[in-house]
Amino acid sequence: MSNHLPHPNHDRGLEFDLSTMISRRSLGMFLGAGGAAVALAACTPGGSGTTAGTSTSAATATATASAATTTATPAASPTLTRAIAECGVEIPQETAGPYPGDGSNGPNVLAASGVVRQDITSSFGTGSASAEGVPLTFTLTLLDNANGCVPLAGAAVYAWHCDRDGRYSMYDSGLANENYLRGVQEADASGQVTFTSIFPGAYPGRWPHIHFEVFESMSNATAAGQVLAVSQIALTKAACDDVYATPGYEASIANMKRTTLQSDNVFRNDGGIYQLATMIGSASAGYTAGLNVTI
């Protein structure tokens, strides 16, 4: 592992933060591997996370959330749903951080041929490196708040995160020519985008997370056009503890002990309750995560 400094300046500057740090909330999480339909009925909020290999459930007379255990292949994991508790609650807007790779702070991967992809584990183009780690598949379900939370089909998501050593491609030392753990997907008819990746590490000062930006369309995304939402997915403590006990994640154990969701400089406003993914799986079989993103 190379020496990696903390990332204390997760912002694009005061002007950007003032324009995006709006008090917006989204409640409920969804994962539908294989294109499952979105559950749109209202219900009372349930728990915010799960232990390794299990999932949380919440239900009313008109909406239920269900979960099943994962198989040995994360990409073939079963449908996991969680009913939306309140349609009018939108995803919190967050900073994109200093390593977005979207042209706002240095390099722009969105203009590169090959960025539209589901599997973001390896670099593309002139890059040749691959990120190693416990498999992670994560799905975002985009919902249109202005239209009763119908799926936001045709929108696009750019997602990126650090590797298991806490390093960001395109920015960290030795990774300037690599672009792994970055990719764009277009939302399907259910408003869903799914990425195949690896479980990110924990670096000093931050709770384990995944960055994402939502664009109105694929053409907007690849042209680094107007962003509809900028936010982050928080990973559950149970999943992190499970993964970080495996070889290659040793540094993450110590870093996790120094940070909580309540002390994290992004999630501390509400403890990440509206950005905490629903997760199932294990370190040996891989993890699957899901989150509803109401815009």
PDB file of C-alpha atoms in Angstrom, residues 16-254:
ATOM      1  CA  PHE A  16     -20.476  25.002  -5.251  1.00  0.00           C
ATOM      2  CA  ASP A  17     -21.201  24.000  -1.657  1.00  0.00           C
ATOM      3  CA  LEU A  18     -23.560  26.928  -1.098  1.00  0.00           C
ATOM      4  CA  SER A  19     -25.483  25.975  -4.230  1.00  0.00           C
ATOM      5  CA  THR A  20     -25.734  22.270  -3.454  1.00  0.00           C
ATOM      6  CA  MET A  21     -25.852  21.863   0.320  1.00  0.00           C
ATOM      7  CA  ILE A  22     -29.639  22.180   0.395  1.00  0.00           C
ATOM      8  CA  SER A  23     -31.604  20.455   3.135  1.00  0.00           C
ATOM      9  CA  ARG A  24     -33.082  17.623   1.115  1.00  0.00           C
ATOM     10  CA  ARG A  25     -33.906  14.144   2.269  1.00  0.00           C
ATOM     11  CA  SER A  26     -34.642  10.736   0.840  1.00  0.00           C
ATOM     12  CA  LEU A  27     -35.970   7.808   2.854  1.00  0.00           C
ATOM     13  CA  GLY A  28     -36.188   4.163   1.849  1.00  0.00           C
ATOM     14  CA  MET A  29     -33.813   1.944  -0.010  1.00  0.00           C
ATOM     15  CA  PHE A  30     -34.217  -0.310  -2.996  1.00  0.00           C
ATOM     16  CA  LEU A  31     -32.270  -2.937  -4.785  1.00  0.00           C
ATOM     17  CA  GLY A  32     -33.692  -4.913  -7.686  1.00  0.00           C
ATOM     18  CA  ALA A  33     -30.944  -6.984  -9.253  1.00  0.00           C
ATOM     19  CA  GLY A  34     -32.281  -8.312 -12.516  1.00  0.00           C
ATOM     20  CA  GLY A  35     -34.617  -5.360 -13.168  1.00  0.00           C
ATOM     21  CA  ALA A  36     -37.258  -5.887 -10.475  1.00  0.00           C
ATOM     22  CA  ALA A  37     -40.123  -3.404 -10.282  1.00  0.00           C
ATOM     23  CA  VAL A  38     -39.952  -0.487  -7.863  1.00  0.00           C
ATOM     24  CA  ALA A  39     -42.146  -0.573  -4.761  1.00  0.00           C
ATOM     25  CA  LEU A  40     -43.791   2.836  -4.520  1.00  0.00           C
ATOM     26  CA  ALA A  41     -46.304   2.495  -1.689  1.00  0.00           C
ATOM     27  CA  ALA A  42     -45.869   4.578   1.453  1.00  0.00           C
ATOM     28  CA  CYS A  43     -44.980   3.008   4.779  1.00  0.00           C
ATOM     29  CA  THR A  44     -43.436   3.688   8.140  1.00  0.00           C
ATOM     30  CA  PRO A  45     -39.615   3.833   8.121  1.00  0.00           C
ATOM     31  CA  GLY A  46     -37.808   0.651   9.074  1.00  0.00           C
ATOM     32  CA  GLY A  47     -34.231   0.020  10.202  1.00  0.00           C
ATOM     33  CA  SER A  48     -31.354   1.588   8.323  1.00  0.00           C
ATOM     34  CA  GLY A  49     -28.942  -1.286   7.905  1.00  0.00           C
ATOM     35  CA  THR A  50     -28.327  -4.992   8.192  1.00  0.00           C
ATOM     36  CA  THR A  51     -25.885  -7.404   9.626  1.00  0.00           C
ATOM     37  CA  ALA A  52     -23.722  -9.507   7.338  1.00  0.00           C
ATOM     38  CA  GLY A  53     -25.782 -11.970   5.347  1.00  0.00           C
ATOM     39  CA  THR A  54     -29.166 -10.522   6.409  1.00  0.00           C
ATOM     40  CA  SER A  55     -31.403  -7.617   5.486  1.00  0.00           C
ATOM     41  CA  THR A  56     -33.842  -5.273   7.178  1.00  0.00           C
ATOM     42  CA  SER A  57     -37.544  -5.331   6.328  1.00  0.00           C
ATOM     43  CA  ALA A  58     -40.424  -2.893   6.761  1.00  0.00           C
ATOM     44  CA  ALA A  59     -44.041  -3.422   5.815  1.00  0.00           C
ATOM     45  CA  THR A  60     -47.577  -2.031   5.737  1.00  0.00           C
ATOM     46  CA  ALA A  61     -50.804  -3.410   4.313  1.00  0.00           C
ATOM     47  CA  THR A  62     -49.927  -2.097   0.872  1.00  0.00           C
ATOM     48  CA  ALA A  63     -46.129  -2.337   0.709  1.00  0.00           C
ATOM     49  CA  THR A  64     -43.593  -4.852   1.933  1.00  0.00           C
ATOM     50  CA  ALA A  65     -39.855  -5.131   1.823  1.00  0.00           C
ATOM     51  CA  SER A  66     -38.247  -8.514   1.432  1.00  0.00           C
ATOM     52  CA  ALA A  67     -34.765  -9.923   1.346  1.00  0.00           C
ATOM     53  CA  ALA A  68     -33.055 -13.224   0.629  1.00  0.00           C
ATOM     54  CA  THR A  69     -29.541 -14.453   1.187  1.00  0.00           C
ATOM     55  CA  THR A  70     -26.962 -14.027  -1.528  1.00  0.00           C
ATOM     56  CA  THR A  71     -25.512 -16.790  -3.637  1.00  0.00           C
ATOM     57  CA  ALA A  72     -21.827 -17.295  -4.173  1.00  0.00           C
ATOM     58  CA  THR A  73     -22.015 -15.032  -7.230  1.00  0.00           C
ATOM     59  CA  PRO A  74     -22.880 -11.427  -6.226  1.00  0.00           C
ATOM     60  CA  ALA A  75     -24.073 -10.486  -9.733  1.00  0.00           C
ATOM     61  CA  ALA A  76     -26.768 -13.148  -9.492  1.00  0.00           C
ATOM     62  CA  SER A  77     -28.077 -11.974  -6.133  1.00  0.00           C
ATOM     63  CA  PRO A  78     -31.845 -12.057  -5.545  1.00  0.00           C
ATOM     64  CA  THR A  79     -34.209  -9.113  -5.492  1.00  0.00           C
ATOM     65  CA  LEU A  80     -34.064  -6.976  -2.374  1.00  0.00           C
ATOM     66  CA  THR A  81     -36.677  -4.255  -1.925  1.00  0.00           C
ATOM     67  CA  ARG A  82     -37.575  -1.727   0.704  1.00  0.00           C
ATOM     68  CA  ALA A  83     -40.798   0.293   0.516  1.00  0.00           C
ATOM     69  CA  ILE A  84     -40.513   4.047   0.159  1.00  0.00           C
ATOM     70  CA  ALA A  85     -41.593   5.697   3.380  1.00  0.00           C
ATOM     71  CA  GLU A  86     -42.313   9.195   2.113  1.00  0.00           C
ATOM     72  CA  CYS A  87     -42.406  10.252  -1.519  1.00  0.00           C
ATOM     73  CA  GLY A  88     -41.647  13.917  -0.879  1.00  0.00           C
ATOM     74  CA  VAL A  89     -38.335  13.310   0.882  1.00  0.00           C
ATOM     75  CA  GLU A  90     -35.341  13.839  -1.425  1.00  0.00           C
ATOM     76  CA  ILE A  91     -31.763  12.564  -1.329  1.00  0.00           C
ATOM     77  CA  PRO A  92     -29.419  14.899   0.585  1.00  0.00           C
ATOM     78  CA  GLN A  93     -27.176  16.925  -1.678  1.00  0.00           C
ATOM     79  CA  GLU A  94     -23.507  16.478  -0.834  1.00  0.00           C
ATOM     80  CA  THR A  95     -20.097  17.576  -2.043  1.00  0.00           C
ATOM     81  CA  ALA A  96     -18.512  15.583  -4.855  1.00  0.00           C
ATOM     82  CA  GLY A  97     -15.169  15.752  -3.054  1.00  0.00           C
ATOM     83  CA  PRO A  98     -11.754  16.684  -4.436  1.00  0.00           C
ATOM     84  CA  TYR A  99     -11.449  13.650  -6.724  1.00  0.00           C
ATOM     85  CA  PRO A 100     -14.584  13.649  -8.905  1.00  0.00           C
ATOM     86  CA  GLY A 101     -12.887  13.151 -12.262  1.00  0.00           C
ATOM     87  CA  ASP A 102     -15.754  15.020 -13.934  1.00  0.00           C
ATOM     88  CA  GLY A 103     -13.756  18.023 -15.110  1.00  0.00           C
ATOM     89  CA  SER A 104     -14.683  20.216 -12.146  1.00  0.00           C
ATOM     90  CA  ASN A 105     -11.336  19.584 -10.477  1.00  0.00           C
ATOM     91  CA  GLY A 106      -8.776  18.512 -13.026  1.00  0.00           C
ATOM     92  CA  PRO A 107      -9.255  15.431 -15.241  1.00  0.00           C
ATOM     93  CA  ASN A 108     -12.562  14.545 -16.903  1.00  0.00           C
ATOM     94  CA  VAL A 109     -13.305  10.845 -17.345  1.00  0.00           C
ATOM     95  CA  LEU A 110     -16.814  11.619 -18.614  1.00  0.00           C
ATOM     96  CA  ALA A 111     -15.398  12.689 -21.958  1.00  0.00           C
ATOM     97  CA  ALA A 112     -13.514   9.410 -22.417  1.00  0.00           C
ATOM     98  CA  SER A 113     -14.728   6.648 -24.696  1.00  0.00           C
ATOM     99  CA  GLY A 114     -15.509   3.581 -22.586  1.00  0.00           C
ATOM    100  CA  VAL A 115     -16.803   5.318 -19.475  1.00  0.00           C
ATOM    101  CA  VAL A 116     -20.333   4.000 -20.082  1.00  0.00           C
ATOM    102  CA  ARG A 117     -20.129   0.566 -18.481  1.00  0.00           C
ATOM    103  CA  GLN A 118     -21.546  -1.608 -15.735  1.00  0.00           C
ATOM    104  CA  ASP A 119     -18.347  -3.251 -14.507  1.00  0.00           C
ATOM    105  CA  ILE A 120     -16.069  -0.523 -13.157  1.00  0.00           C
ATOM    106  CA  THR A 121     -13.490  -2.820 -11.564  1.00  0.00           C
ATOM    107  CA  SER A 122     -10.800  -2.277 -14.221  1.00  0.00           C
ATOM    108  CA  SER A 123      -9.383   0.752 -16.009  1.00  0.00           C
ATOM    109  CA  PHE A 124     -10.277   1.313 -19.662  1.00  0.00           C
ATOM    110  CA  GLY A 125      -8.665   3.110 -22.584  1.00  0.00           C
ATOM    111  CA  THR A 126      -4.966   3.624 -21.905  1.00  0.00           C
ATOM    112  CA  GLY A 127      -5.298   2.386 -18.319  1.00  0.00           C
ATOM    113  CA  SER A 128      -4.411  -1.211 -17.486  1.00  0.00           C
ATOM    114  CA  ALA A 129      -4.837  -1.645 -13.731  1.00  0.00           C
ATOM    115  CA  SER A 130      -7.658  -3.439 -11.960  1.00  0.00           C
ATOM    116  CA  ALA A 131      -8.912  -2.848  -8.434  1.00  0.00           C
ATOM    117  CA  GLU A 132      -8.721  -5.866  -6.152  1.00  0.00           C
ATOM    118  CA  GLY A 133     -11.023  -6.532  -3.249  1.00  0.00           C
ATOM    119  CA  VAL A 134     -14.249  -8.130  -2.045  1.00  0.00           C
ATOM    120  CA  PRO A 135     -16.881  -7.984  -4.824  1.00  0.00           C
ATOM    121  CA  LEU A 136     -19.593  -5.353  -4.449  1.00  0.00           C
ATOM    122  CA  THR A 137     -22.598  -4.817  -6.702  1.00  0.00           C
ATOM    123  CA  PHE A 138     -24.636  -1.694  -6.000  1.00  0.00           C
ATOM    124  CA  THR A 139     -27.902  -0.481  -7.504  1.00  0.00           C
ATOM    125  CA  LEU A 140     -29.405   3.009  -7.371  1.00  0.00           C
ATOM    126  CA  THR A 141     -33.099   3.476  -8.112  1.00  0.00           C
ATOM    127  CA  LEU A 142     -33.833   6.991  -9.375  1.00  0.00           C
ATOM    128  CA  LEU A 143     -37.291   8.358  -8.500  1.00  0.00           C
ATOM    129  CA  ASP A 144     -38.949  11.525  -9.791  1.00  0.00           C
ATOM    130  CA  ASN A 145     -40.251  13.392  -6.752  1.00  0.00           C
ATOM    131  CA  ALA A 146     -42.187  15.929  -8.829  1.00  0.00           C
ATOM    132  CA  ASN A 147     -44.240  13.148 -10.425  1.00  0.00           C
ATOM    133  CA  GLY A 148     -45.197  10.948  -7.520  1.00  0.00           C
ATOM    134  CA  CYS A 149     -41.878   9.097  -7.361  1.00  0.00           C
ATOM    135  CA  VAL A 150     -42.265   7.316 -10.672  1.00  0.00           C
ATOM    136  CA  PRO A 151     -38.990   5.794 -11.930  1.00  0.00           C
ATOM    137  CA  LEU A 152     -36.707   8.363 -13.538  1.00  0.00           C
ATOM    138  CA  ALA A 153     -36.065   6.297 -16.666  1.00  0.00           C
ATOM    139  CA  GLY A 154     -33.458   7.619 -19.083  1.00  0.00           C
ATOM    140  CA  ALA A 155     -31.516   9.567 -16.469  1.00  0.00           C
ATOM    141  CA  ALA A 156     -27.841   8.745 -16.032  1.00  0.00           C
ATOM    142  CA  VAL A 157     -25.580   8.147 -13.043  1.00  0.00           C
ATOM    143  CA  TYR A 158     -21.839   8.647 -12.786  1.00  0.00           C
ATOM    144  CA  ALA A 159     -20.456   6.676  -9.818  1.00  0.00           C
ATOM    145  CA  TRP A 160     -16.940   6.537  -8.401  1.00  0.00           C
ATOM    146  CA  HIS A 161     -15.147   5.525  -5.224  1.00  0.00           C
ATOM    147  CA  CYS A 162     -11.726   4.736  -3.775  1.00  0.00           C
ATOM    148  CA  ASP A 163      -9.998   1.347  -3.947  1.00  0.00           C
ATOM    149  CA  ARG A 164      -9.359  -0.920  -0.959  1.00  0.00           C
ATOM    150  CA  ASP A 165      -6.253   1.117  -0.097  1.00  0.00           C
ATOM    151  CA  GLY A 166      -8.270   4.334   0.028  1.00  0.00           C
ATOM    152  CA  ARG A 167      -6.777   5.677  -3.231  1.00  0.00           C
ATOM    153  CA  TYR A 168      -8.618   7.370  -6.082  1.00  0.00           C
ATOM    154  CA  SER A 169      -7.761   6.641  -9.694  1.00  0.00           C
ATOM    155  CA  MET A 170      -6.812   9.660 -11.834  1.00  0.00           C
ATOM    156  CA  TYR A 171      -5.531  11.518  -8.766  1.00  0.00           C
ATOM    157  CA  ASP A 172      -3.402   9.531  -6.324  1.00  0.00           C
ATOM    158  CA  SER A 173       0.295   8.883  -6.835  1.00  0.00           C
ATOM    159  CA  GLY A 174       0.877   6.244  -9.483  1.00  0.00           C
ATOM    160  CA  LEU A 175      -2.780   6.268 -10.581  1.00  0.00           C
ATOM    161  CA  ALA A 176      -2.871   9.377 -12.790  1.00  0.00           C
ATOM    162  CA  ASN A 177      -3.234   7.221 -15.914  1.00  0.00           C
ATOM    163  CA  GLU A 178      -5.747   4.801 -14.394  1.00  0.00           C
ATOM    164  CA  ASN A 179      -9.525   5.253 -14.253  1.00  0.00           C
ATOM    165  CA  TYR A 180     -10.803   2.186 -12.457  1.00  0.00           C
ATOM    166  CA  LEU A 181     -13.809   2.423 -10.086  1.00  0.00           C
ATOM    167  CA  ARG A 182     -15.462   5.057 -12.277  1.00  0.00           C
ATOM    168  CA  GLY A 183     -18.332   4.586 -14.698  1.00  0.00           C
ATOM    169  CA  VAL A 184     -21.634   5.805 -16.114  1.00  0.00           C
ATOM    170  CA  GLN A 185     -24.931   3.947 -16.516  1.00  0.00           C
ATOM    171  CA  GLU A 186     -28.295   4.923 -18.004  1.00  0.00           C
ATOM    172  CA  ALA A 187     -31.379   4.227 -15.881  1.00  0.00           C
ATOM    173  CA  ASP A 188     -33.686   1.539 -17.246  1.00  0.00           C
ATOM    174  CA  ALA A 189     -37.505   1.578 -17.276  1.00  0.00           C
ATOM    175  CA  SER A 190     -37.470   0.945 -13.512  1.00  0.00           C
ATOM    176  CA  GLY A 191     -35.170   3.917 -12.959  1.00  0.00           C
ATOM    177  CA  GLN A 192     -32.330   1.612 -11.985  1.00  0.00           C
ATOM    178  CA  VAL A 193     -28.602   1.621 -12.605  1.00  0.00           C
ATOM    179  CA  THR A 194     -26.322  -1.174 -11.412  1.00  0.00           C
ATOM    180  CA  PHE A 195     -22.543  -1.202 -11.058  1.00  0.00           C
ATOM    181  CA  THR A 196     -20.225  -4.130 -10.469  1.00  0.00           C
ATOM    182  CA  SER A 197     -17.250  -3.100  -8.366  1.00  0.00           C
ATOM    183  CA  ILE A 198     -15.193  -3.909  -5.275  1.00  0.00           C
ATOM    184  CA  PHE A 199     -15.809  -2.931  -1.665  1.00  0.00           C
ATOM    185  CA  PRO A 200     -14.022   0.395  -1.014  1.00  0.00           C
ATOM    186  CA  GLY A 201     -11.605   0.811   1.854  1.00  0.00           C
ATOM    187  CA  ALA A 202     -11.860   3.261   4.739  1.00  0.00           C
ATOM    188  CA  TYR A 203      -9.349   6.093   4.710  1.00  0.00           C
ATOM    189  CA  PRO A 204      -8.639   8.633   7.477  1.00  0.00           C
ATOM    190  CA  GLY A 205     -11.409  11.109   8.172  1.00  0.00           C
ATOM    191  CA  ARG A 206     -14.219   9.481   6.169  1.00  0.00           C
ATOM    192  CA  TRP A 207     -16.837   6.804   6.669  1.00  0.00           C
ATOM    193  CA  PRO A 208     -16.753   4.204   3.836  1.00  0.00           C
ATOM    194  CA  HIS A 209     -18.780   5.599   0.956  1.00  0.00           C
ATOM    195  CA  ILE A 210     -19.488   5.757  -2.780  1.00  0.00           C
ATOM    196  CA  HIS A 211     -19.875   9.039  -4.680  1.00  0.00           C
ATOM    197  CA  PHE A 212     -22.456   9.576  -7.411  1.00  0.00           C
ATOM    198  CA  GLU A 213     -23.866  12.297  -9.654  1.00  0.00           C
ATOM    199  CA  VAL A 214     -27.234  12.110 -11.383  1.00  0.00           C
ATOM    200  CA  PHE A 215     -27.738  13.674 -14.810  1.00  0.00           C
ATOM    201  CA  GLU A 216     -30.956  14.251 -16.739  1.00  0.00           C
ATOM    202  CA  SER A 217     -29.753  12.100 -19.633  1.00  0.00           C
ATOM    203  CA  MET A 218     -26.836  10.068 -20.887  1.00  0.00           C
ATOM    204  CA  SER A 219     -25.835  12.851 -23.266  1.00  0.00           C
ATOM    205  CA  ASN A 220     -25.702  15.262 -20.335  1.00  0.00           C
ATOM    206  CA  ALA A 221     -23.558  12.857 -18.342  1.00  0.00           C
ATOM    207  CA  THR A 222     -20.969  12.202 -21.023  1.00  0.00           C
ATOM    208  CA  ALA A 223     -20.782  15.908 -21.770  1.00  0.00           C
ATOM    209  CA  ALA A 224     -20.444  16.726 -18.053  1.00  0.00           C
ATOM    210  CA  GLY A 225     -23.650  18.730 -18.335  1.00  0.00           C
ATOM    211  CA  GLN A 226     -26.058  19.995 -15.690  1.00  0.00           C
ATOM    212  CA  VAL A 227     -26.187  17.798 -12.586  1.00  0.00           C
ATOM    213  CA  LEU A 228     -29.565  16.977 -11.024  1.00  0.00           C
ATOM    214  CA  ALA A 229     -28.130  15.623  -7.782  1.00  0.00           C
ATOM    215  CA  VAL A 230     -24.776  14.993  -6.121  1.00  0.00           C
ATOM    216  CA  SER A 231     -24.689  12.640  -3.167  1.00  0.00           C
ATOM    217  CA  GLN A 232     -22.941   9.700  -1.510  1.00  0.00           C
ATOM    218  CA  ILE A 233     -23.866   6.170  -0.447  1.00  0.00           C
ATOM    219  CA  ALA A 234     -22.917   5.183   3.094  1.00  0.00           C
ATOM    220  CA  LEU A 235     -22.023   1.522   3.612  1.00  0.00           C
ATOM    221  CA  THR A 236     -23.248  -0.338   6.704  1.00  0.00           C
ATOM    222  CA  LYS A 237     -20.939  -0.929   9.655  1.00  0.00           C
ATOM    223  CA  ALA A 238     -21.737  -4.644   9.756  1.00  0.00           C
ATOM    224  CA  ALA A 239     -20.667  -5.100   6.129  1.00  0.00           C
ATOM    225  CA  CYS A 240     -17.555  -2.958   6.595  1.00  0.00           C
ATOM    226  CA  ASP A 241     -16.466  -4.873   9.698  1.00  0.00           C
ATOM    227  CA  ASP A 242     -16.955  -8.152   7.849  1.00  0.00           C
ATOM    228  CA  VAL A 243     -15.005  -7.083   4.762  1.00  0.00           C
ATOM    229  CA  TYR A 244     -12.217  -5.287   6.595  1.00  0.00           C
ATOM    230  CA  ALA A 245     -11.349  -8.458   8.488  1.00  0.00           C
ATOM    231  CA  THR A 246     -10.138  -9.964   5.185  1.00  0.00           C
ATOM    232  CA  PRO A 247      -6.603  -9.689   3.703  1.00  0.00           C
ATOM    233  CA  GLY A 248      -5.896  -6.449   1.861  1.00  0.00           C
ATOM    234  CA  TYR A 249      -8.096  -4.241   4.028  1.00  0.00           C
ATOM    235  CA  GLU A 250      -5.874  -4.110   7.111  1.00  0.00           C
ATOM    236  CA  ALA A 251      -5.520  -0.305   7.141  1.00  0.00           C
ATOM    237  CA  SER A 252      -9.292   0.114   7.008  1.00  0.00           C
ATOM    238  CA  ILE A 253      -9.740  -1.485  10.420  1.00  0.00           C
ATOM    239  CA  ALA A 254      -7.804   1.279  12.193  1.00  0.00           C
TER     240      ALA A 254
END
